[in-house]
Each structure stands twice: as C-alpha cells, then as structure tokens.
Amino acid sequence: MAWQVDQGILDQIKDVKMEDRLSTWRKEMKAAGYRVYVDRQRLFTESWKQTEGQDLEMRRALAFKNICDNMPITILPWEFIVGKATPGVVGATPAIDVCGDYMPAIWEDSDEMTIGWSAHATLSKEDKDILRESAEIFRKENVADLSNDAVRQVMGDWHDEAVAAHVVDPGLDAVFFGSSSSSCDFPYIVQNGIGSYIDRAKQYIEDERQKARPCADKIYFWKASIICVEGMINLAHRYSALASEMAEKEENLKRKAELESIADVLTRVPEKPATSLQEALQSMAIVACGKIFEHPMHNYPHWGRGDQYLYPFFINDVRSGKITVAEAGQMIGELIGRWGTSLHIMAESLKESHQVNYGINALALGGYNQNHEDASNELSALFLHMVGLLKISSPTVTVRWTPKTPDWMMKAAIDCNMETRGGIPLFQNDDRTIGKYLEAGIPWSEAVEWFGLGCVYPALLTRAEHYGMEGLAGLNLAAFLDMALHNGKDINGYQLGPDCGDAKDFKNIEQIKEAMWAEHKYVIDRTVECAHIALQIEPRYMREPYWSTIAVPWHFANGQDILIPDPEHSLWGFSDRAIIDVADTLTAIDHLVFKEHKLTMEELMEALDSNFEGERGEEIRQMCLAAPKFGNDIDEVDYLVSEISDRSAQYIKHMDNSPFSNFMITREGLSWHFSAGLGVRALADGRKSMEPLDDGSFSPMGGADKNGPTAVLRSVLKAKQKDAAASVLNQKFTKTLLSTPGSQDMLVKYTNAFLGAGGTHIQYNIMDTEELIEAQEKPQDHEDLIVRIGGFSAYFVQLSEGIQDDVINRTEQAL
C-alpha cells in the first residue's frame, strides 16, 4: 500500500519561512570568513607523545578521547542544536597525524594559507609553532607518506607520474580509507543511543576471553571503542554543563528556556535513545563531531536517508503538538546549514577535482522502502523546502526516483531546484542503482537502503566503500586515447603506458581503438597493483576505532577496524570517465581521416600537437568541431558511447580483485572534468589542450548538443552505460523559461519521462547565461549564485575561470 501523506502538513511546509535563528546564522556564517583551528591537532599530538609504544588502536582512541575531553567548545547565541568540530561558525582543523607535513604554508613567513580551492585563512605564529611540531613528529609515521613510500618501492615513480598527469586520481595523499567519507549508522544511533556500543563491547570482550585462543587485536579494538564512545558522551556532558552555565546568566527568558532545554537534552543523548526530533538531531550533531575529530580530511557524515529514520520522531512530535512544522524546519535547517558549510584543509591532489571550499555533504530522499513502495513522506518535503530556503551549495540532495514517486514529491523537488538553481536536488533512478547491487549479490534488504556518497556515488551502511585512498577512483579514458596517439607517453612526456606505434601509421579506426584499450588495460592493472600495496600498508600505521564503531556494523561486531577490509562486507569501485570525449574524438578521426579522407593522420596529428595553431590549425579545428557529436540523437556516436562504456566496464568488472568482490562502476561528477582535462592534449573533437572534458559522464561536449533537450535524452538512452550504477547528466535551462506558467510542471513530466524510459540520473542548472557572465565580471554582486559543476554544486564566484567558462558555454535548453 502506498504511503498516505497528510496534505495539511504539506500545506504547512510551504508556509515555513527562514526565521531569526537561521537568518542570523546565515549572516554570521557569511561574515565569519575561513579560519583554521589547531586545538584538535594540539590535543592529538599531546596524547600521542604520552602513549608511545602502546597498541596503535588504543593510541588513536586515547588521542580521540583527549580531544573530546579538552576541545574548546562554544554555544553561539542563535544555536539550538549544538555541537561543532571547531568553536567558530565555520572552521577547519588540520590532519597532520593522518597526512603528515601536507600544508606548505606552515613553513612560510606569510600568515596566510590556502585551505581549499579558493578559501584562504590566516595562522598566528603560535598556531604555526603547534603545527610545525606536529609535522616534525608525524613526518615519518603518517599513513599517506608511508603508503606512497611503499608504492614507490614496488612501482618506482609510475603512480606519482600517473597522478601528476591526471590519468588516475586521487593521489594517496587524499587519504580516502574504506567508508571514510561515508555516513555513520544514524538509524541505529537515534534508536539505541551510543551507550549501547559500550554495553555490547564489554560483552564482546567477555565472550572473547572465554575462548580457548582469544584474539588480542579484537580485545584491543573493543577497548578502544569503549574509550571513543565514552569520549563522545563526555563531550555531550560538557556541552550540557556549558548550556546550564549560560542559562544561569541569561536574562532573556526565551533564550534562557532554550539553553535549559539544550542542557537537559544533552544529559540523555547521544548516550541514550532519542525520544523526540530535537533529541535525534542533537544526538546526530554530537556524534558527527567525532568524525572530524578522528579524521578531519573530509567532512561531516552524510545524512543518508534522513527522511526515513527521522520520520517517526518528526511525525510523532508534530501530531502530538510538541512542536510545530515550522519549529521542526528550523531545527533541521540548523544541522543542514552547519554540515553544509563544513571546511577541511584539502590535499593538493584534490583541489582541482574538488573545486569547492565547503566539504561535500549529501542527503538522500524518497526511494523504495523494504516493501517495494515509494517511501516519500512529509519530512522529505520539509527537507527540500529547508534546503531551498537556506540556498547553500551543500548538501547534495538526491531524490531517489521510482515509478511510484508521487507528483507532490516531484513538484517539491523542482521547487527546491528553482530556489537553489544549481542542480539541487539531483534525480537518480532507484531501480537502476538497486539493480546494480542486486547484480552484485547484495540482498534487497541492504540494497534498498542506499544513499548518495558525495555526488552520486551510491553507498550502503552495511558495507565499507573502497574507492579512493587505494587509488581506485577516477580513470581518464581521454588520457588513454591521448597516450595511444603519442606512443604511450602522457602529457608530461613520461612513458606511462606501452608504445603502441606511431599515430601516423594507423590505417583505420579499429587500430586506434585497440591501441587505446592497450593503454587502458596497462594503466588499470598498475592502478590495482598500487591499491593492493596501499591496502597492506594502511592498517599498519592508521586506525579509526571511533568510525569503525559507529559506521559499518559488521566491523564493530567482529572487532575489526574498518581499515582492515573484509571480503564479505566491503565494496570496491572505479569511476571510468571521459567516455563522451573519446567517442566524439574517435568519430571525428574516423570521418575526417578514414571515411571522408579530408585529412591524413599526419595532418591531424600536426594540428593536435600544435594545439590547432595557425590558420591551418584553426581550419582543422573547425572541421573537428563540425564532426558528429554525442547528444544530437545520432546513432553512430550514441552507439559508440555504448561500445566504449561497455568494453571499459567489462574489463574493470572482470579484473581479479580476490579475495574481495569484483569492482562496481559509478561514473560520477565532481569537477573532475576540469582536473582531468589538464592531463589531455588537444583532441580531434575540437577541444584544445588542457581544456575541461565533458562535464558529466553522460553530458555532451559543451555547446555541441544543438538539437534540443529531448535529442540529448534520446542519445543517453541509446548509449545506456548499462554497467554503471550512476552516470551523471547535466542540463541547463534558463530561469526565464521556467518562470512561465506550467513550465515547472513540464519539467516534472520531462524528468519522469526520461527516468521512466530507463535514464539513470539527471540534474538541472536553472539560470541565464547573461547572469553567469555578469557574475564572472562582478563576483561581489553574485556571491550566492550556485551552479552544478559535475556531481556537486558550488558557488560560481569561488570556481576557477576555466570551470566558470565551462558552465557558461553549456547549451541553454528549451522545453
């Protein structure tokens, strides 16, 4: 039976406004600027020096607890849901114990440092001294450097060169461990409280001791879990005491009551089960701080399916009259805002592919439930409404579309998109994503609970995701083709792959394809070799006892840190991208050289190697641009996209990853196409050297889709990319067009038709090109303009000029 929503509550949601609490937060957040707080690093290092020689799991747990017990905390005047990883409105904390000496600015005389793509902060001399001491201590015992060293011992400088040439990404310095950028088990935590982990760990230890041969590593792990959870409970009690102290001094009666409520709630959660929406959100806020305390390199945990596990608290509180719909919205908005403006100090290899200053945070809404019915509910609508009101670049909101998704849900999603305009939310086909899990042998009960990880990468609470630190992430197929045309050498001239012969000697398009696949196979084989080396090294020098307790349930129950992957409870993934660029390029070569004989391979290669220089070069470039392109409903190109995506996927899926499961494939977004483009010389599709590639794994080349939006959809549906759990398609519609009567209903129908026909994913930038050009020229007047880049959204004025131009040059579609 389909879910019956309360229309009265839906009507009330539409009337919820941005009240003083959120308005004040937004104003203060924008005025605060970026700041680096060194307290977490200072406290970690302090503990580390005192525990030398102890078990690694215990050392990291004791350092974690030292942070929880001593981290400076604040409750700002507008806060009702409290708990932040740093004391300020927004702030970043270094991760030197994880990454080593990864911030060059701490050794420079200047007091300014860059912490993201365009985020700058200042550091005092005292703060720099703290970080310098930590850098000296952890320079020889951090997992990023030690993993890289091990890879170099086996593979020489190959992997360094591959990352430098943007052929694979990210580098090992990105420190993506299994599920390290995923979500914790909020459904369990709000229902049971984190105190239950202590009781369970004690029982596990007792049971292990009764065995004839107890495992010391498991006992260490569970003891470390207890230490970490006790630290989080202590942190909650510290906030409770601070709220009580502030309440005693508060003269405003309304604020005094709020502080007293905060203090009271924090005596119970997150230790005990939540009994209200306030308690559930407060529990999540405190628990999430621990993720940053332990591993600060990424962001707060993703919400996961927030509209599902929080729904009982929401509906019970609203129906009982305990809170109003508006009050629920303000509390949810607080946490959306805080998590959506979290900062982290990026590794160098991430800055170009993650051109966003705030950490990527994600929220999944709707989708199937365990009974195969659509699970959209009133809280789904409230989340969408609050995201629209806040108008911030994060979270990445995924509407899990099903054939049963109700019209009110789709309209609420499009309303949110009209408010944010930058691709929030995206729409992802539930049948497709769940189907990929089922094909991998994962039961429906687990697969149906998937949520987006960062952009569109699907994740499960029950399985650890491995797709980053181990080198298993982005593969640049355009670079493989470029290497095939240049004797296996990358853009920097390094012999990264095999020499497949001089491009001028290729006699037909099939020879070029086979050369490209030779490069493809060589690079992926080496990338997996790197991964298995890293997997051996990581657990020796890094552990995450807190995250291993509250994230993937199997790891806690079995006393095994999440950095030690388990064959039955881990998933492995690749993202092979630039398929559209390759198809367009091969089509152009085939037409211009082998079919129409307008050029010789020698003439074409001279034009490419000169970056289309001179009059003749530009003439050849125009010929390349005029060749058939994906996105125009042209069978030849569309089926070539299918051929390339299928062959790449089949090779990846059938690689030996024993003892672990075969690789899954997701072709996500990020701003990967910008960084990957830096590793590709000029292509025969007309793209110049080092320019961005296509902006999503299914998006046409910028400006090449000339036959309207439905032609793009027909191309996508023919190309299929059937082996990918998700493939990103960006489309751009004008704000003016969608302001006309009935146009938003048309967009709902358009979305339903595409996904109903088998489309995997779609998202919309809703803005006029003139507005984007003006924002580029007058950034100070457009600070809040949000755009969808690939799989995530960002503030337009914070992006590189190359990405800005890429968004501007995308085709404006008309319904």
CSV table of C-alpha atoms in Angstrom, one decimal, residues 76-401:
chain,number,residue,atom,x,y,z
A,76,LEU,CA,26.7,30.6,19.8
A,77,PRO,CA,23.7,32.9,20.5
A,78,TRP,CA,21.5,31.6,17.8
A,79,GLU,CA,22.2,27.8,18.3
A,80,PHE,CA,19.6,25.4,19.5
A,81,ILE,CA,21.1,22.2,18.1
A,82,VAL,CA,24.7,22.4,19.4
A,83,GLY,CA,28.0,20.6,18.7
A,84,LYS,CA,30.6,21.6,16.2
A,85,ALA,CA,34.0,20.3,15.3
A,86,THR,CA,35.6,23.7,15.8
A,87,PRO,CA,34.5,26.5,18.1
A,88,GLY,CA,33.6,29.1,15.4
A,89,VAL,CA,30.8,29.5,13.0
A,90,VAL,CA,32.8,27.8,10.3
A,91,GLY,CA,36.3,26.4,10.6
A,92,ALA,CA,38.8,23.8,9.5
A,93,THR,CA,41.2,21.6,11.5
A,94,PRO,CA,44.5,20.2,10.3
A,95,ALA,CA,45.0,16.4,9.9
A,96,ILE,CA,48.8,16.2,10.2
A,97,ASP,CA,48.6,12.9,12.1
A,98,VAL,CA,46.9,11.4,9.1
A,99,CYS,CA,48.5,13.3,6.2
A,100,GLY,CA,51.9,14.3,7.6
A,101,ASP,CA,53.5,17.6,6.5
A,102,TYR,CA,50.9,18.4,3.9
A,103,MET,CA,50.5,22.2,4.5
A,104,PRO,CA,53.4,24.1,2.9
A,105,ALA,CA,52.1,27.3,4.4
A,106,ILE,CA,53.1,26.5,7.9
A,107,TRP,CA,56.8,26.7,6.9
A,108,GLU,CA,56.4,30.1,5.2
A,109,ASP,CA,56.8,33.6,6.6
A,110,SER,CA,53.3,34.7,5.4
A,111,ASP,CA,50.5,34.2,7.9
A,112,GLU,CA,48.0,33.3,5.1
A,113,MET,CA,47.4,29.8,3.8
A,114,THR,CA,45.0,28.2,1.2
A,115,ILE,CA,42.8,25.5,2.7
A,116,GLY,CA,40.6,24.8,-0.4
A,117,TRP,CA,40.4,25.8,-4.0
A,118,SER,CA,39.8,29.5,-3.2
A,119,ALA,CA,39.5,29.5,0.6
A,120,HIS,CA,42.2,31.4,2.4
A,121,ALA,CA,42.8,31.6,6.2
A,122,THR,CA,45.4,33.1,8.5
A,123,LEU,CA,47.5,31.5,11.1
A,124,SER,CA,49.2,33.1,14.0
A,125,LYS,CA,52.9,32.4,14.9
A,126,GLU,CA,51.8,30.4,17.9
A,127,ASP,CA,49.4,28.2,15.8
A,128,LYS,CA,52.2,27.6,13.3
A,129,ASP,CA,54.5,26.5,16.0
A,130,ILE,CA,52.0,23.9,17.1
A,131,LEU,CA,51.5,22.6,13.6
A,132,ARG,CA,55.3,22.6,12.9
A,133,GLU,CA,55.9,20.4,16.0
A,134,SER,CA,53.2,18.0,14.8
A,135,ALA,CA,54.6,17.9,11.3
A,136,GLU,CA,58.1,17.0,12.7
A,137,ILE,CA,56.6,14.2,14.8
A,138,PHE,CA,54.3,12.7,12.2
A,139,ARG,CA,56.6,13.2,9.2
A,140,LYS,CA,57.9,9.6,9.4
A,141,GLU,CA,54.8,7.9,10.8
A,142,ASN,CA,51.8,9.1,8.8
A,143,VAL,CA,49.8,6.7,6.5
A,144,ALA,CA,49.8,8.9,3.5
A,145,ASP,CA,53.6,9.2,3.2
A,146,LEU,CA,54.2,5.6,4.2
A,147,SER,CA,51.7,4.2,1.7
A,148,ASN,CA,53.3,6.4,-1.0
A,149,ASP,CA,56.8,5.1,0.0
A,150,ALA,CA,55.7,1.5,-0.2
A,151,VAL,CA,54.2,2.1,-3.7
A,152,ARG,CA,57.4,3.7,-4.8
A,153,GLN,CA,59.5,0.8,-3.6
A,154,VAL,CA,57.5,-1.6,-5.8
A,155,MET,CA,56.5,0.6,-8.7
A,156,GLY,CA,59.1,3.3,-8.9
A,157,ASP,CA,57.7,6.7,-9.8
A,158,TRP,CA,54.9,5.3,-12.0
A,159,HIS,CA,52.0,6.2,-9.7
A,160,ASP,CA,53.3,9.6,-8.9
A,161,GLU,CA,53.6,10.4,-12.6
A,162,ALA,CA,50.1,9.0,-13.3
A,163,VAL,CA,48.6,11.3,-10.7
A,164,ALA,CA,50.7,14.3,-11.9
A,165,ALA,CA,49.4,13.7,-15.4
A,166,HIS,CA,45.8,13.4,-14.3
A,167,VAL,CA,45.5,10.0,-15.8
A,168,VAL,CA,44.3,8.5,-12.5
A,169,ASP,CA,43.0,10.2,-9.3
A,170,PRO,CA,43.1,10.9,-6.5
A,171,GLY,CA,46.6,10.5,-5.1
A,172,LEU,CA,47.3,8.6,-1.9
A,173,ASP,CA,47.6,11.9,-0.1
A,174,ALA,CA,43.8,12.2,-0.3
A,175,VAL,CA,43.6,9.6,2.5
A,176,PHE,CA,40.2,8.1,1.5
A,177,PHE,CA,40.0,5.0,3.6
A,178,GLY,CA,37.2,2.5,3.4
A,179,SER,CA,33.9,4.5,4.0
A,180,SER,CA,35.9,7.4,5.5
A,181,SER,CA,33.8,9.9,3.6
A,182,SER,CA,30.5,8.0,4.1
A,183,SER,CA,27.8,8.2,6.8
A,184,CYS,CA,27.6,6.7,10.3
A,185,ASP,CA,24.8,4.4,11.4
A,186,PHE,CA,22.4,7.2,12.4
A,187,PRO,CA,19.3,4.9,12.1
A,188,TYR,CA,20.8,2.7,14.9
A,189,ILE,CA,22.2,5.5,16.9
A,190,VAL,CA,19.0,7.6,17.3
A,191,GLN,CA,17.0,4.4,18.1
A,192,ASN,CA,19.5,2.9,20.6
A,193,GLY,CA,22.0,5.6,21.7
A,194,ILE,CA,25.8,5.2,21.6
A,195,GLY,CA,25.9,4.0,25.1
A,196,SER,CA,24.7,0.7,23.7
A,197,TYR,CA,28.0,0.3,22.0
A,198,ILE,CA,29.8,0.3,25.4
A,199,ASP,CA,27.5,-2.5,26.7
A,200,ARG,CA,28.0,-4.5,23.6
A,201,ALA,CA,31.7,-4.0,23.5
A,202,LYS,CA,32.0,-5.2,27.1
A,203,GLN,CA,30.0,-8.3,26.3
A,204,TYR,CA,32.1,-9.0,23.2
A,205,ILE,CA,35.3,-8.7,25.3
A,206,GLU,CA,33.9,-11.1,27.9
A,207,ASP,CA,32.9,-13.6,25.2
A,208,GLU,CA,36.3,-13.4,23.5
A,209,ARG,CA,38.1,-14.0,26.8
A,210,GLN,CA,36.1,-17.2,27.2
A,211,LYS,CA,37.6,-18.7,24.0
A,212,ALA,CA,40.5,-21.1,24.1
A,213,ARG,CA,42.5,-18.8,22.0
A,214,PRO,CA,41.2,-15.2,22.4
A,215,CYS,CA,42.3,-12.6,19.9
A,216,ALA,CA,44.2,-9.8,21.4
A,217,ASP,CA,43.6,-7.5,18.4
A,218,LYS,CA,39.8,-7.8,18.9
A,219,ILE,CA,40.0,-7.1,22.6
A,220,TYR,CA,42.2,-4.0,21.9
A,221,PHE,CA,39.6,-2.9,19.3
A,222,TRP,CA,36.6,-3.2,21.6
A,223,LYS,CA,38.5,-1.5,24.4
A,224,ALA,CA,39.4,1.3,22.0
A,225,SER,CA,35.7,1.5,21.0
A,226,ILE,CA,34.7,2.0,24.6
A,227,ILE,CA,37.2,4.8,25.1
A,228,CYS,CA,36.0,6.6,22.0
A,229,VAL,CA,32.3,6.3,22.9
A,230,GLU,CA,33.0,7.5,26.4
A,231,GLY,CA,34.8,10.5,24.9
A,232,MET,CA,31.7,11.4,22.9
A,233,ILE,CA,29.4,11.0,25.9
A,234,ASN,CA,31.8,13.3,27.9
A,235,LEU,CA,31.7,15.8,25.1
A,236,ALA,CA,27.9,15.9,25.3
A,237,HIS,CA,28.0,16.4,29.0
A,238,ARG,CA,30.5,19.2,28.6
A,239,TYR,CA,28.0,20.9,26.2
A,240,SER,CA,25.3,20.3,28.8
A,241,ALA,CA,27.3,21.9,31.5
A,242,LEU,CA,28.1,24.9,29.3
A,243,ALA,CA,24.4,25.4,28.4
A,244,SER,CA,23.4,25.2,32.1
A,245,GLU,CA,26.1,27.8,33.0
A,246,MET,CA,24.9,30.1,30.2
A,247,ALA,CA,21.3,29.7,31.2
A,248,GLU,CA,22.0,30.8,34.7
A,249,LYS,CA,23.4,34.1,33.4
A,250,GLU,CA,20.8,34.6,30.6
A,251,GLU,CA,18.3,37.4,31.1
A,252,ASN,CA,16.2,36.9,28.0
A,253,LEU,CA,13.6,34.4,29.2
A,254,LYS,CA,13.1,32.8,25.8
A,255,ARG,CA,16.8,32.2,25.3
A,256,LYS,CA,17.1,31.0,28.9
A,257,ALA,CA,14.5,28.3,28.3
A,258,GLU,CA,16.3,27.3,25.1
A,259,LEU,CA,19.6,26.9,27.0
A,260,GLU,CA,17.9,24.9,29.7
A,261,SER,CA,16.3,22.6,27.1
A,262,ILE,CA,19.7,22.1,25.4
A,263,ALA,CA,21.3,21.2,28.8
A,264,ASP,CA,18.5,18.8,29.6
A,265,VAL,CA,18.6,17.0,26.3
A,266,LEU,CA,22.4,16.6,26.4
A,267,THR,CA,22.2,14.7,29.7
A,268,ARG,CA,20.4,11.9,27.7
A,269,VAL,CA,21.7,12.0,24.1
A,270,PRO,CA,23.7,10.7,22.3
A,271,GLU,CA,24.2,8.2,25.1
A,272,LYS,CA,20.6,7.0,25.3
A,273,PRO,CA,17.9,6.6,22.6
A,274,ALA,CA,16.3,9.7,21.3
A,275,THR,CA,12.7,10.3,22.1
A,276,SER,CA,12.0,13.4,20.1
A,277,LEU,CA,13.1,15.2,16.9
A,278,GLN,CA,15.2,17.6,18.9
A,279,GLU,CA,16.9,14.7,20.7
A,280,ALA,CA,17.5,12.8,17.5
A,281,LEU,CA,19.1,15.8,15.7
A,282,GLN,CA,21.1,16.7,18.8
A,283,SER,CA,22.4,13.2,19.0
A,284,MET,CA,23.5,13.3,15.4
A,285,ALA,CA,25.2,16.7,15.9
A,286,ILE,CA,27.4,15.5,18.7
A,287,VAL,CA,28.2,12.1,17.1
A,288,ALA,CA,29.2,13.8,13.9
A,289,CYS,CA,31.8,15.9,15.6
A,290,GLY,CA,33.7,12.7,16.4
A,291,LYS,CA,34.1,12.0,12.6
A,292,ILE,CA,36.1,15.2,12.2
A,293,PHE,CA,38.0,14.7,15.5
A,294,GLU,CA,39.3,11.3,14.3
A,295,HIS,CA,39.8,12.0,10.5
A,296,PRO,CA,39.5,15.7,9.6
A,297,MET,CA,40.3,15.4,5.9
A,298,HIS,CA,36.8,15.2,4.5
A,299,ASN,CA,33.5,16.4,6.0
A,300,TYR,CA,30.7,15.6,8.4
A,301,PRO,CA,29.0,12.3,7.8
A,302,HIS,CA,26.4,12.3,5.1
A,303,TRP,CA,22.8,12.3,6.3
A,304,GLY,CA,22.0,9.0,4.5
A,305,ARG,CA,18.2,8.5,4.3
A,306,GLY,CA,17.4,11.3,6.7
A,307,ASP,CA,13.7,11.4,5.8
A,308,GLN,CA,13.3,7.8,6.8
A,309,TYR,CA,15.0,7.3,10.1
A,310,LEU,CA,14.0,10.7,11.4
A,311,TYR,CA,10.4,10.4,10.2
A,312,PRO,CA,8.9,8.7,13.4
A,313,PHE,CA,10.3,11.5,15.6
A,314,PHE,CA,9.1,14.2,13.3
A,315,ILE,CA,5.5,12.9,12.8
A,316,ASN,CA,5.0,12.0,16.4
A,317,ASP,CA,6.2,15.4,17.6
A,318,VAL,CA,4.1,17.3,15.1
A,319,ARG,CA,0.9,15.2,15.6
A,320,SER,CA,1.2,15.4,19.4
A,321,GLY,CA,1.6,19.2,19.3
A,322,LYS,CA,5.0,19.0,20.9
A,323,ILE,CA,6.5,21.1,18.1
A,324,THR,CA,5.1,22.9,15.0
A,325,VAL,CA,6.1,22.1,11.5
A,326,ALA,CA,8.0,25.4,11.4
A,327,GLU,CA,9.9,24.5,14.5
A,328,ALA,CA,10.9,21.2,13.0
A,329,GLY,CA,12.1,23.0,9.9
A,330,GLN,CA,14.3,25.4,11.9
A,331,MET,CA,16.0,22.5,13.8
A,332,ILE,CA,16.6,20.6,10.6
A,333,GLY,CA,17.8,23.8,8.9
A,334,GLU,CA,20.4,24.3,11.7
A,335,LEU,CA,22.0,21.0,11.0
A,336,ILE,CA,21.7,21.3,7.2
A,337,GLY,CA,23.5,24.7,7.5
A,338,ARG,CA,26.2,23.5,9.8
A,339,TRP,CA,27.1,20.4,7.9
A,340,GLY,CA,26.7,22.1,4.6
A,341,THR,CA,29.4,24.8,5.5
A,342,SER,CA,32.0,22.5,7.0
A,343,LEU,CA,35.6,23.1,5.9
A,344,HIS,CA,38.5,20.8,5.6
A,345,ILE,CA,42.1,21.5,4.5
A,346,MET,CA,42.4,19.8,1.2
A,347,ALA,CA,45.2,17.6,-0.1
A,348,GLU,CA,46.9,19.1,-3.1
A,349,SER,CA,45.7,16.3,-5.4
A,350,LEU,CA,42.1,17.1,-4.5
A,351,LYS,CA,42.0,20.8,-5.1
A,352,GLU,CA,41.5,20.8,-8.8
A,353,SER,CA,39.0,17.9,-8.9
A,354,HIS,CA,37.0,19.2,-5.9
A,355,GLN,CA,36.7,22.9,-6.6
A,356,VAL,CA,34.6,23.7,-3.6
A,357,ASN,CA,35.5,25.4,-0.4
A,358,TYR,CA,33.0,23.6,1.8
A,359,GLY,CA,33.0,19.8,2.3
A,360,ILE,CA,30.6,17.8,0.1
A,361,ASN,CA,27.7,16.6,2.2
A,362,ALA,CA,24.8,14.5,0.9
A,363,LEU,CA,21.2,13.7,1.7
A,364,ALA,CA,19.0,11.0,0.1
A,365,LEU,CA,15.2,11.5,-0.1
A,366,GLY,CA,12.4,9.2,-1.1
A,367,GLY,CA,13.0,6.0,-3.0
A,368,TYR,CA,11.7,2.5,-2.3
A,369,ASN,CA,11.2,1.1,1.2
A,370,GLN,CA,11.6,-2.5,2.2
A,371,ASN,CA,8.1,-3.3,0.9
A,372,HIS,CA,8.9,-2.1,-2.6
A,373,GLU,CA,6.7,1.0,-2.1
A,374,ASP,CA,7.8,4.6,-2.6
A,375,ALA,CA,8.9,6.0,0.7
A,376,SER,CA,8.5,9.7,0.1
A,377,ASN,CA,6.9,11.4,3.1
A,378,GLU,CA,6.1,14.7,4.6
A,379,LEU,CA,9.6,15.0,6.0
A,380,SER,CA,11.0,14.5,2.5
A,381,ALA,CA,9.1,17.7,1.5
A,382,LEU,CA,10.3,19.6,4.6
A,383,PHE,CA,14.0,18.7,3.8
A,384,LEU,CA,13.5,20.0,0.3
A,385,HIS,CA,11.8,23.2,1.5
A,386,MET,CA,14.5,24.0,4.0
A,387,VAL,CA,17.3,23.4,1.5
A,388,GLY,CA,15.6,25.8,-0.8
A,389,LEU,CA,15.2,28.4,1.9
A,390,LEU,CA,18.9,28.1,3.0
A,391,LYS,CA,20.3,28.4,-0.5
A,392,ILE,CA,23.7,27.0,0.2
A,393,SER,CA,25.8,24.8,-2.0
A,394,SER,CA,25.7,21.7,0.2
A,395,PRO,CA,24.2,19.2,0.9
A,396,THR,CA,24.0,17.4,-2.4
A,397,VAL,CA,20.4,16.3,-2.3
A,398,THR,CA,19.4,13.1,-4.1
A,399,VAL,CA,15.8,12.4,-4.9
A,400,ARG,CA,15.7,8.7,-5.3
A,401,TRP,CA,13.2,8.4,-8.2
